[in-house]
Short mmCIF file of C-alpha atoms and ligand atoms in Angstrom, two decimals:
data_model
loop_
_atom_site.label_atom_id
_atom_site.label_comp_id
_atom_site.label_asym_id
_atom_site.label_seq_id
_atom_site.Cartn_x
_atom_site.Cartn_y
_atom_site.Cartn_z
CA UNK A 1 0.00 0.00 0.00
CA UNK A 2 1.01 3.54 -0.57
CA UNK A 3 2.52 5.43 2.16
CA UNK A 4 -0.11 7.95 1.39
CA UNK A 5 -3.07 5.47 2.65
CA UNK A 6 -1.19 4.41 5.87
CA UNK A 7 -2.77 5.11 8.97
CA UNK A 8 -1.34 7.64 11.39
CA UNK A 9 -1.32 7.33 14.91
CA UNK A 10 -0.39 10.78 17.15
CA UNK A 11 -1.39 10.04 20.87
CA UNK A 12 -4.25 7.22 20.80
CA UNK A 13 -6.10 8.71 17.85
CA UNK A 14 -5.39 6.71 14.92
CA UNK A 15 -6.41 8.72 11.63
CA UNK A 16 -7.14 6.39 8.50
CA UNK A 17 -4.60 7.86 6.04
CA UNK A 18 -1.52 11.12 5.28
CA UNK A 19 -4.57 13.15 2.93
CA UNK A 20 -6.12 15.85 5.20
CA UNK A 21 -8.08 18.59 4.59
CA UNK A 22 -6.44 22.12 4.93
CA UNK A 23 -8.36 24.51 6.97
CA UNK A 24 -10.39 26.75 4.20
CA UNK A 25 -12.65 29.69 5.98
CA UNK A 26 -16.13 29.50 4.08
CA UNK A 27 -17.21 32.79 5.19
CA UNK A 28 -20.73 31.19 4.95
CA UNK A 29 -22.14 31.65 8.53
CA UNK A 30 -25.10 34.05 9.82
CA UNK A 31 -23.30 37.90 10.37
CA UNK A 32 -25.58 38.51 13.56
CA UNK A 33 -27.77 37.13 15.70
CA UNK A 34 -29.14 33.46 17.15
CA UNK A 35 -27.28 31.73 14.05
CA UNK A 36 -24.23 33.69 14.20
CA UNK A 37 -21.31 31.86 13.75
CA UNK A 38 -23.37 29.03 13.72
CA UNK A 39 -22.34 26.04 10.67
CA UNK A 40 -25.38 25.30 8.34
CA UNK A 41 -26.01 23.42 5.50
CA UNK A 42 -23.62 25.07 3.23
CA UNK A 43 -20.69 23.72 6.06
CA UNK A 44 -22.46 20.18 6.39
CA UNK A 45 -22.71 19.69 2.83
CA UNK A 46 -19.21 21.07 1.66
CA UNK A 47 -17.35 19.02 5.19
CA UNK A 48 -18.95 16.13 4.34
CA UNK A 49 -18.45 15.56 0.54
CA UNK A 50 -15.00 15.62 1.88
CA UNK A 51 -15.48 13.33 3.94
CA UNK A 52 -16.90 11.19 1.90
CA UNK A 53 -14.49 11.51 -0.87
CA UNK A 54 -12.19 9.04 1.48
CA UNK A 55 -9.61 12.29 3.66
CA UNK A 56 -8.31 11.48 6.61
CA UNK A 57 -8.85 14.33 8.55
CA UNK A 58 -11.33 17.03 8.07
CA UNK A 59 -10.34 19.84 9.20
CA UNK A 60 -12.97 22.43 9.51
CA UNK A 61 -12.32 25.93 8.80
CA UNK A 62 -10.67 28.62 11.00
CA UNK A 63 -12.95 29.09 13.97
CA UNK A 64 -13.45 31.91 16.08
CA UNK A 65 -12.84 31.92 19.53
CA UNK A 66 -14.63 35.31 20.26
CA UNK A 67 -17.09 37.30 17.84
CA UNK A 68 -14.38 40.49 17.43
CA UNK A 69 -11.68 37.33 16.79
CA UNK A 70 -13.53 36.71 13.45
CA UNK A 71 -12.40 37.05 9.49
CA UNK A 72 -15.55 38.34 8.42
CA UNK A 73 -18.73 38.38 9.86
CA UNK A 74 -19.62 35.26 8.04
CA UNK A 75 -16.73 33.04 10.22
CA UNK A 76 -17.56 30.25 11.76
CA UNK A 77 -17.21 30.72 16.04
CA UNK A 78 -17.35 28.07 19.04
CA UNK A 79 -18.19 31.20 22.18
CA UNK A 80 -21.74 29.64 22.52
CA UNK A 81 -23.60 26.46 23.35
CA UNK A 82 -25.78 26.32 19.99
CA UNK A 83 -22.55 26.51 17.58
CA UNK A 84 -21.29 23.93 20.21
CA UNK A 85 -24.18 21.87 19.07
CA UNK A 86 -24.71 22.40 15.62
CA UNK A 87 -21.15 21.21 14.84
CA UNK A 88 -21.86 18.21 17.46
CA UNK A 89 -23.94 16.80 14.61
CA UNK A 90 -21.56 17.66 11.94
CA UNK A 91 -18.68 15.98 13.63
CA UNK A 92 -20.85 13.05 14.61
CA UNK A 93 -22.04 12.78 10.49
CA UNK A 94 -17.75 13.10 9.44
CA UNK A 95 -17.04 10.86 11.87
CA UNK A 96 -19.89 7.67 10.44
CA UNK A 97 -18.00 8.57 7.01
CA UNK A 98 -15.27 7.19 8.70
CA UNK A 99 -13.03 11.04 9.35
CA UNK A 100 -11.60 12.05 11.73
CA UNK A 101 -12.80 15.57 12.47
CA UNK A 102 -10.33 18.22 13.28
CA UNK A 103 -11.04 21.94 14.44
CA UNK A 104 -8.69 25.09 13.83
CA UNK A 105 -9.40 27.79 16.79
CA UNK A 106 -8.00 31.35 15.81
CA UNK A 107 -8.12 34.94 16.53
CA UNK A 108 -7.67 37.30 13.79
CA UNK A 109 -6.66 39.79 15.27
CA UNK A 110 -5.50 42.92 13.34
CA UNK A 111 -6.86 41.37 10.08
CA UNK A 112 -10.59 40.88 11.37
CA UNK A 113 -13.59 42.84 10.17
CA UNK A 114 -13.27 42.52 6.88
CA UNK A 115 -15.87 41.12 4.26
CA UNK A 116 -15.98 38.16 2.36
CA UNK A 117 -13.26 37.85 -0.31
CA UNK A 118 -16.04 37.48 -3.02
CA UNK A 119 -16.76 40.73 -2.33
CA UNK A 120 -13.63 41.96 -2.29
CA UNK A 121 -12.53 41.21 1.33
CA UNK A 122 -11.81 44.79 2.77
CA UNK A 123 -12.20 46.11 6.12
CA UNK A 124 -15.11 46.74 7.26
CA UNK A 125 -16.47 49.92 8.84
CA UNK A 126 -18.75 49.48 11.89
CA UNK A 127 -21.56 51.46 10.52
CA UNK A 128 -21.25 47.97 7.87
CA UNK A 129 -21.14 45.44 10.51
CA UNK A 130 -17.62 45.60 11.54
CA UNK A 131 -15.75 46.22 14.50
CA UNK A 132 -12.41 47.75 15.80
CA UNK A 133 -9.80 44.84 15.60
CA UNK A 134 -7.46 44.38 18.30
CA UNK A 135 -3.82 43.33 17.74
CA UNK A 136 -0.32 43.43 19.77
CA UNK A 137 0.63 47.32 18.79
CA UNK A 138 -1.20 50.01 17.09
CA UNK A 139 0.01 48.98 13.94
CA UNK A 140 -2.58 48.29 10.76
CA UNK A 141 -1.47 44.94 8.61
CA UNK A 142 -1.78 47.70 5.30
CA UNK A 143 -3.00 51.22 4.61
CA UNK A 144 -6.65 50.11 4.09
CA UNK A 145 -6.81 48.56 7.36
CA UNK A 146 -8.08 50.30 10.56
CA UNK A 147 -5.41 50.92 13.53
CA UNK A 148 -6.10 48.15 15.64
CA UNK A 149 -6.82 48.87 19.59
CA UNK A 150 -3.17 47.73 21.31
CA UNK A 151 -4.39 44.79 23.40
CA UNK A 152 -3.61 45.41 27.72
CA UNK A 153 -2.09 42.21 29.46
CA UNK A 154 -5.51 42.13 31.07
CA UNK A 155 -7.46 41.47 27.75
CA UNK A 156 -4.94 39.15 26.54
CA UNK A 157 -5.15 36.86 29.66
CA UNK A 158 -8.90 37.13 28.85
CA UNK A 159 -8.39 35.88 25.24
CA UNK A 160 -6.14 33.40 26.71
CA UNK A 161 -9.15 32.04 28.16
CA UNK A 162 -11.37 32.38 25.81
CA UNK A 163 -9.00 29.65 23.77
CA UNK A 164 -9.62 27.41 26.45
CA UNK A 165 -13.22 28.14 26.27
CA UNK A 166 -13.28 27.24 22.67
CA UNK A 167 -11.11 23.97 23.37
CA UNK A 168 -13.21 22.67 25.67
CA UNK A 169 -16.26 22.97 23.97
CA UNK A 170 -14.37 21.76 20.76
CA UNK A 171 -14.42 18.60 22.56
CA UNK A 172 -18.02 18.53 23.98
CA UNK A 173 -18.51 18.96 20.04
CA UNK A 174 -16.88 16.08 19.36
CA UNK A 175 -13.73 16.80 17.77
CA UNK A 176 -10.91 14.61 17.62
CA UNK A 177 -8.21 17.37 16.98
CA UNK A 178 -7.64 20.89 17.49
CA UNK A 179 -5.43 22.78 16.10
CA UNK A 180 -4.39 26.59 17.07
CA UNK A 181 -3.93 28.56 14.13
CA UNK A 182 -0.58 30.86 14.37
CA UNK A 183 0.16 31.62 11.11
CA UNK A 184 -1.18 33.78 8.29
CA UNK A 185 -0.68 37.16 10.31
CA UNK A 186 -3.70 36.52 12.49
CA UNK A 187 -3.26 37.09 16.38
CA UNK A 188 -0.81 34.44 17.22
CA UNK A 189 1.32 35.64 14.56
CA UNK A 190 1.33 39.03 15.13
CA UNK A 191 2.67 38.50 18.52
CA UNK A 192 5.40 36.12 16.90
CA UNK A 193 6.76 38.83 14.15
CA UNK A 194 8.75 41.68 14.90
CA UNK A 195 6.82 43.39 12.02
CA UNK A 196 3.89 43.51 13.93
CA UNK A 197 4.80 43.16 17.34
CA UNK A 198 6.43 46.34 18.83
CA UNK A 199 5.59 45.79 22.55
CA UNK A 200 7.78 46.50 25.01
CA UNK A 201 6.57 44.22 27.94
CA UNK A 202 6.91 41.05 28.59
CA UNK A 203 4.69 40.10 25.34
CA UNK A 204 7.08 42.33 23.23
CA UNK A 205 11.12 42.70 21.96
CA UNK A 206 12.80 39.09 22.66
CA UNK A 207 11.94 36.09 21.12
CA UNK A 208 11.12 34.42 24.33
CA UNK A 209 8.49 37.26 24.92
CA UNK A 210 7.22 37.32 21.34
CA UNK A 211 6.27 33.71 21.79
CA UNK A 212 4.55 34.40 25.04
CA UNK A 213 0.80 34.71 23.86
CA UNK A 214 1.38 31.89 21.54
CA UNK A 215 2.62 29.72 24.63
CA UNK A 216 -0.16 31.06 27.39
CA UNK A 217 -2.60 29.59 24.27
CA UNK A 218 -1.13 26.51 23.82
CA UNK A 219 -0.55 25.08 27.69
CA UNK A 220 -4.26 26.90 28.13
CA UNK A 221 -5.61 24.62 25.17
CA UNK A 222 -3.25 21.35 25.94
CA UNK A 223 -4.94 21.61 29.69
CA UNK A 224 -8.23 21.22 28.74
CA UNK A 225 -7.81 19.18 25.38
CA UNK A 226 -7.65 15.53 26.80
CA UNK A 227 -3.80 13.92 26.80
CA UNK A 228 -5.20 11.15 24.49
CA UNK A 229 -6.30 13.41 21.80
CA UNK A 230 -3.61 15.50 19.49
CA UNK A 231 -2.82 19.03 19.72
CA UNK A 232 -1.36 20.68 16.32
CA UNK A 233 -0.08 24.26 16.08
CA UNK A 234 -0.03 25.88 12.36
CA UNK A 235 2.33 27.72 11.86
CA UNK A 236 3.48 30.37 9.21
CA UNK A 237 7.41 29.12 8.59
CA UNK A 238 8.66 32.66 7.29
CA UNK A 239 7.02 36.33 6.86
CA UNK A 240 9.27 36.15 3.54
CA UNK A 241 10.06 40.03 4.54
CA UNK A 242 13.71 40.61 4.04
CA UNK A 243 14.35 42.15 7.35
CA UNK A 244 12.44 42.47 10.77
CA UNK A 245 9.79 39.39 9.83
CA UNK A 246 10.08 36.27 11.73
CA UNK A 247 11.96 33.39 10.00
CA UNK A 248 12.58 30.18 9.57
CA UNK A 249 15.15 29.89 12.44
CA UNK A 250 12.58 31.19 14.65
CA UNK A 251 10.24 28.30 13.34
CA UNK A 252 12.77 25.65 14.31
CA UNK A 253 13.58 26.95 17.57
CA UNK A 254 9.77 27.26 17.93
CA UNK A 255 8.83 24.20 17.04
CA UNK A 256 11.40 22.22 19.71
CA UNK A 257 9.35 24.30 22.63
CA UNK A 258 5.71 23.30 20.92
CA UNK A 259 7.09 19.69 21.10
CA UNK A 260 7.95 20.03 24.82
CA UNK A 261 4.52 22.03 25.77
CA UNK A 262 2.58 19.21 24.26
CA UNK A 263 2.11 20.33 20.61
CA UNK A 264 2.13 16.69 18.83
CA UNK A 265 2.20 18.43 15.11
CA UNK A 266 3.35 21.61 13.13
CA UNK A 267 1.12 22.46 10.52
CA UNK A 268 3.74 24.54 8.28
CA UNK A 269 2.44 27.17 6.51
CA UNK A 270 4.16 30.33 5.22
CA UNK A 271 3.18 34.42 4.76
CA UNK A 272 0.44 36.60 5.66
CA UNK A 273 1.46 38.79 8.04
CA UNK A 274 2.95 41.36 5.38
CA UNK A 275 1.27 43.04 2.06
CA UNK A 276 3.07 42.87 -0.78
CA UNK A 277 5.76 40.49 -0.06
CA UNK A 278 7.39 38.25 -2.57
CA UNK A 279 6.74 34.84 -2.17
CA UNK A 280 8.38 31.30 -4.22
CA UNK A 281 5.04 30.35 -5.11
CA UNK A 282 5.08 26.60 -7.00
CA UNK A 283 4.59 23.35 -6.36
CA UNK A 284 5.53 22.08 -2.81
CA UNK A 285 7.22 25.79 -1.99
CA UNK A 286 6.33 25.16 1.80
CA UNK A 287 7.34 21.62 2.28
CA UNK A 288 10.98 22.81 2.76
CA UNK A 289 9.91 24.23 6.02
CA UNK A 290 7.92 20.92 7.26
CA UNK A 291 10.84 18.77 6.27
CA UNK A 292 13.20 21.02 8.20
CA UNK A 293 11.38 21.40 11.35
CA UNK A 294 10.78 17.63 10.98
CA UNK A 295 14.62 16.41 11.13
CA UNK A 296 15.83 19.33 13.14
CA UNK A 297 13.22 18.80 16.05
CA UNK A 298 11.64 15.65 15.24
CA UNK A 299 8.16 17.18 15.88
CA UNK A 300 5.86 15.41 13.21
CA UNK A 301 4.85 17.67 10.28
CA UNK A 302 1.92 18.43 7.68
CA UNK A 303 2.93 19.96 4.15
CA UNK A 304 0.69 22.31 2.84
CA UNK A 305 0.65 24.55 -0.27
CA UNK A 306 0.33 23.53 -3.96
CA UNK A 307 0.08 20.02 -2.81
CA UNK A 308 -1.51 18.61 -5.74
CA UNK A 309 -0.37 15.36 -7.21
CA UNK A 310 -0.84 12.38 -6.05
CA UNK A 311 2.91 11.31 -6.67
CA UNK A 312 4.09 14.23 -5.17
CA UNK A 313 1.83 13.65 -1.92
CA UNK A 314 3.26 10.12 -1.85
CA UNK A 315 6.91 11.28 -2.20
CA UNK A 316 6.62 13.84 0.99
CA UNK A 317 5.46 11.36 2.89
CA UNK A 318 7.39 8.77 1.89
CA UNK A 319 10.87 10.74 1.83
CA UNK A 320 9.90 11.71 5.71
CA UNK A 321 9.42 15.45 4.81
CA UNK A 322 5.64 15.36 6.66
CA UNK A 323 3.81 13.32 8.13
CA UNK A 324 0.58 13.97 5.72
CA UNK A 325 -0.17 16.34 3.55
CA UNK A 326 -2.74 19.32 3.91
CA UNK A 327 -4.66 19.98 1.04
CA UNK A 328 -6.63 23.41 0.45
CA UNK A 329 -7.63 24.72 -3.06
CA UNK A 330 -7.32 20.71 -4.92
CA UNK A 331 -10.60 19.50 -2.41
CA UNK A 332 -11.95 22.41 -3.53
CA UNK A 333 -11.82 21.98 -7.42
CA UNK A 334 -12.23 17.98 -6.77
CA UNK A 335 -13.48 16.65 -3.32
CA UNK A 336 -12.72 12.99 -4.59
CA UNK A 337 -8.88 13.53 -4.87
CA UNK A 338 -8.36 11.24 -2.47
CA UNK A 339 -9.64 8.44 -4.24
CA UNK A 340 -8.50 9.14 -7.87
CA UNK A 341 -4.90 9.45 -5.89
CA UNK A 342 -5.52 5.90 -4.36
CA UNK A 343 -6.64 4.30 -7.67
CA UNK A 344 -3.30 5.72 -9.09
CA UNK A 345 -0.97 4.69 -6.21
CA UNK A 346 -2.80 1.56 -5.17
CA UNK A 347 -5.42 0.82 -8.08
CA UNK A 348 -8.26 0.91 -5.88
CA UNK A 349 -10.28 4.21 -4.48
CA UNK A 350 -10.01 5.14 -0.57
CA UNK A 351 -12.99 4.59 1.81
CA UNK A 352 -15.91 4.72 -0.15
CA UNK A 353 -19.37 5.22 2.11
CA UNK A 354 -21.36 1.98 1.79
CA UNK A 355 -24.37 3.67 0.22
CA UNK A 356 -21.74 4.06 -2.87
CA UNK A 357 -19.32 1.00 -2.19
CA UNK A 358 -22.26 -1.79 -3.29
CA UNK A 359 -23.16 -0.10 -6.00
CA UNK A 360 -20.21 0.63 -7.87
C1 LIG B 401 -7.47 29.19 3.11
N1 LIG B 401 -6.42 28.99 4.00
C2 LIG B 401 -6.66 28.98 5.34
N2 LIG B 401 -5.68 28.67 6.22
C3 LIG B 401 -5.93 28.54 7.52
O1 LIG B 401 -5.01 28.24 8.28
N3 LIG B 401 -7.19 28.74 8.02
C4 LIG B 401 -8.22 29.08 7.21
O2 LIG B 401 -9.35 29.18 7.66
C5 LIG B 401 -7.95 29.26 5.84
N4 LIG B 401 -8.93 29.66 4.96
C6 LIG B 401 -8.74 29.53 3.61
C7 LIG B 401 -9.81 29.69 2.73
C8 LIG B 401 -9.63 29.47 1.37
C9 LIG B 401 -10.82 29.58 0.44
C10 LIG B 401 -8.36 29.12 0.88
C11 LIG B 401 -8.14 28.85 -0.60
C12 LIG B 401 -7.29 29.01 1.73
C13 LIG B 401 -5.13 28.49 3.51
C14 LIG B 401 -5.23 26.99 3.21
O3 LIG B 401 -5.49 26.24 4.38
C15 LIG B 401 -3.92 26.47 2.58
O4 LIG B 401 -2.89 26.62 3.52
C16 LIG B 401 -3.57 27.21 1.31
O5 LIG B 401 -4.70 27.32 0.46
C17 LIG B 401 -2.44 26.52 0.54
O6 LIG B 401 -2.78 25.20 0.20
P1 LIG B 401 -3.32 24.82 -1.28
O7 LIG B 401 -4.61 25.53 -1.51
O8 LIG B 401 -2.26 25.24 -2.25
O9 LIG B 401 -3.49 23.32 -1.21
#
C-alpha cells in the first residue's frame, strides 16, 4: 500500500490515512444574531463531501474563539452552546464517514472585520457590521486597514481564556483534533513577528516574549484538550520580509518548545502577516519548512501549499518530509482527490461510504 493510505497514529487517535483537509474559511455563517457563527447546511454539505471523498482528517475551517476574533462576519465561532451543538452533529455525520474531524481555533486579530473575499474582502467599517480589531501594537497589517486597539495584558489573559473556552467545547462537540492557528498574520502571529509586534513588555522585543501569547494559548488549550487526543499548532514558517519578519530559524527553535509544551504536530504554513511580499510560489514551496522542522526537532509535520499530485503527496510522505499532507484549493476543485490518488498509487479508491461502495 502507498505510504499515502497508511494510517497515522499521534497520541491514541489513529487517523485512516496522510490526505487531510487544509483549513479553508467558508465565510458562509449568519453575520448577527441566534445563528451567528453558527455552521449550516452550506458547512455540512461542503465538510462532508469531503469526507466522503475518502480524507483522513477534516479539518474544519478557522474558527473563532470570540465574535471580534472573526475574518468576516460570516466566520464560523465556538463562544456559545448552539454553535457547540450544531457542529456536534456535523462531527458526529464526518465521523460515520469514517473522518476524523479536526477543528482550527484562531483569533484574527489585526486582520478581522473585513468582508468576504467574493466581495472583495476589505475592512469593514462598523456602521457595515464591523468592529475595531485588536492586535499586539497600534500597527494596521496595510494602509486600508483600521489601527487596531493595542491589546492590555488584562485582555490578553482574557483571550487566553477564551482559547480554552473554545477547546473545551471543541471537545463537547466532538472533535478529535484541534489545532491553534498561528500563522497567516492573524493574532498568534502578530505576537510572533517583529513586524507587527512592537511591545515592550513582557509580550514584546525578545523572542522568548514574542512567543509568550502563543505559549499562554497553547498550555491553556493542551490543559483542557484531553492527553489522548492531538494538539497541532499551524504555523506560518517565514514572513518572507527581508528584514524584521520572523523566520525560519525562529520556526525551528519554535517548534522544539511546541514539542515540549505538548504540541504533537506543526502544521507549516508560510506568509500573511505582510502586504506585498514576494513569495516562491510553485509546487511544494512550503514543504521545505515541514521537512526542516521535521529532522531538526523531530516534531511530526503536515505539508501544505500547492500540494496537488498524487505522486508528489506520496513522495513527501514517503521521503519523511511530513507526516501527511494538507490539502486546500485541490478538495476544492475535486473533493474525490483522495480516491482518484488511491486508484493511481494503489489501483483501488479510498474509503468509499457503503451507500456508494455496493453499487459501484
Ligand atoms: C485558506 N487557507 C486557510 N488557512 C488557515 O489556516 N485557516 C483558514 O481558515 C484558511 N482559509 C482559507 C480559505 C480558502 C478559500 C483558501 C483557498 C485558503 C489556507 C489553506 O489552508 C492552505 O494553507 C492554502 O490554500 C495553501 O494550500 P493549497 O490551496 O495550495 O493546497
Amino acid at each position: 500500500m502507498s505510504a499515502l493510505f497508511e494510517p497515522y497514529t499521534l497520541r491514541s487517535l489513529t487517523v485512516p490515512n496522510r490526505v487531510w483537509m487544509s483549513p479553508m474559511c467558508q465565510y458562509s455563517a449568519e453575520p448577527d444574531g441566534p445563528e451567528a457563527g453558527v455552521a449550516n447546511a452550506w458547512h455540512f454539505a461542503h465538510y462532508a463531501a469531503r469526507a466522503a471523498g475518502g480524507i483522513g482528517l477534516v479539518l474544519l475551517e478557522a474558527t473563532a474563539v470570540s465574535p471580534e476574533g472573526r475574518i468576516s462576519p460570516g466566520d464560523l465561532g465556538l463562544w456559545n452552546d448552539h454553535q457547540t451543538e450544531t457542529l456536534k452533529r456535523l462531527t458526529g455525520f464526518l465521523k460515520d464517514l469514517g473522518a476524523v474531524p479536526g477543528l482550527q481555533l484562531a483569533h484574527a486579530g489585526r486582520k478581522a472585520s473585513t468582508d468576504a473575499p467574493w466581495r472583495g474582502g476589505a475592512p469593514l467599517a462598523e456602521d457595515r457590521g464591523g468592529w475595531r480589531p485588536l492586535a499586539p501594537s497600534a500597527v494596521p497589517f496595510d494602509t486600508d486597514h483600521p489601527v487596531p486597539h493595542e491589546l492590555t495584558a488584562e485582555q490578553i489573559a482574557g483571550i487566553v481564556r477564551q482559547f480554552a473556552d473554545a477547546a473545551r467545547r471543541a471537545l463537547t462537540a466532538g472533535f478529535e483534533v484541534v489545532e491553534v492557528h498561528g500563522a497567516h498574520g492573524y493574532l498568534i502571529g502578530q505576537f510572533l513577528s517583529p513586524h507587527s509586534n512592537r511591545r515592550t513588555d513582557a509580550y514584546g522585543g525578545s523572542f522568548e516574549n514574542r512567543t509568550r501569547f502563543a505559549l499562554e494559548v497553547v498550555d491553556a488549550v493542551r490543559e483542557v484538550w484531553p492527553d489522548d487526543l492531538p494538539l497541532f499548532f499551524r504555523i506560518s514558517a517565514t514572513d518572507w520580509l527581508p528584514e524584521d519578519g520572523w523566520t525560519a530559524d525562529d520556526t525551528v527553535r519554535f517548534a522544539a518548545v511546541l514539542r515540549e509544551r505538548g504540541v504533537d504536530l506543526l502544521d507549516v504554513s508560510s506568509g500573511g502577516n505582510a502586504p506585498g511580499v514576494r513569495i516562491p510560489v510553485g509546487p511544494g514551496y512550503q514543504v521545505p519548512f515541514a521537512a526542516r522542522v521535521k529532522a531538526e526537532t523531530g516534531l511530526p509535520t503536515a505539508a501544505v501549499g500547492l500540494v496537488t499530485e498524487p505522486g508528489q503527496a506520496e513522495k513527501i510522505v514517503t521521503n519523511g518530509e511530513a507526516d501527511a499532507v494538507l490539502l486546500g484549493r485541490e478538495l476544492l476543485r475535486d473533493p474525490h482527490w483522495a480516491h482518484r490518488a488511491a486508484r493511481e498509487l494503489d489501483g483501488r479508491p479510498a474509503r468509499v461510504p457503503e451507500q456508494y461502495a455496493w453499487a459501484l
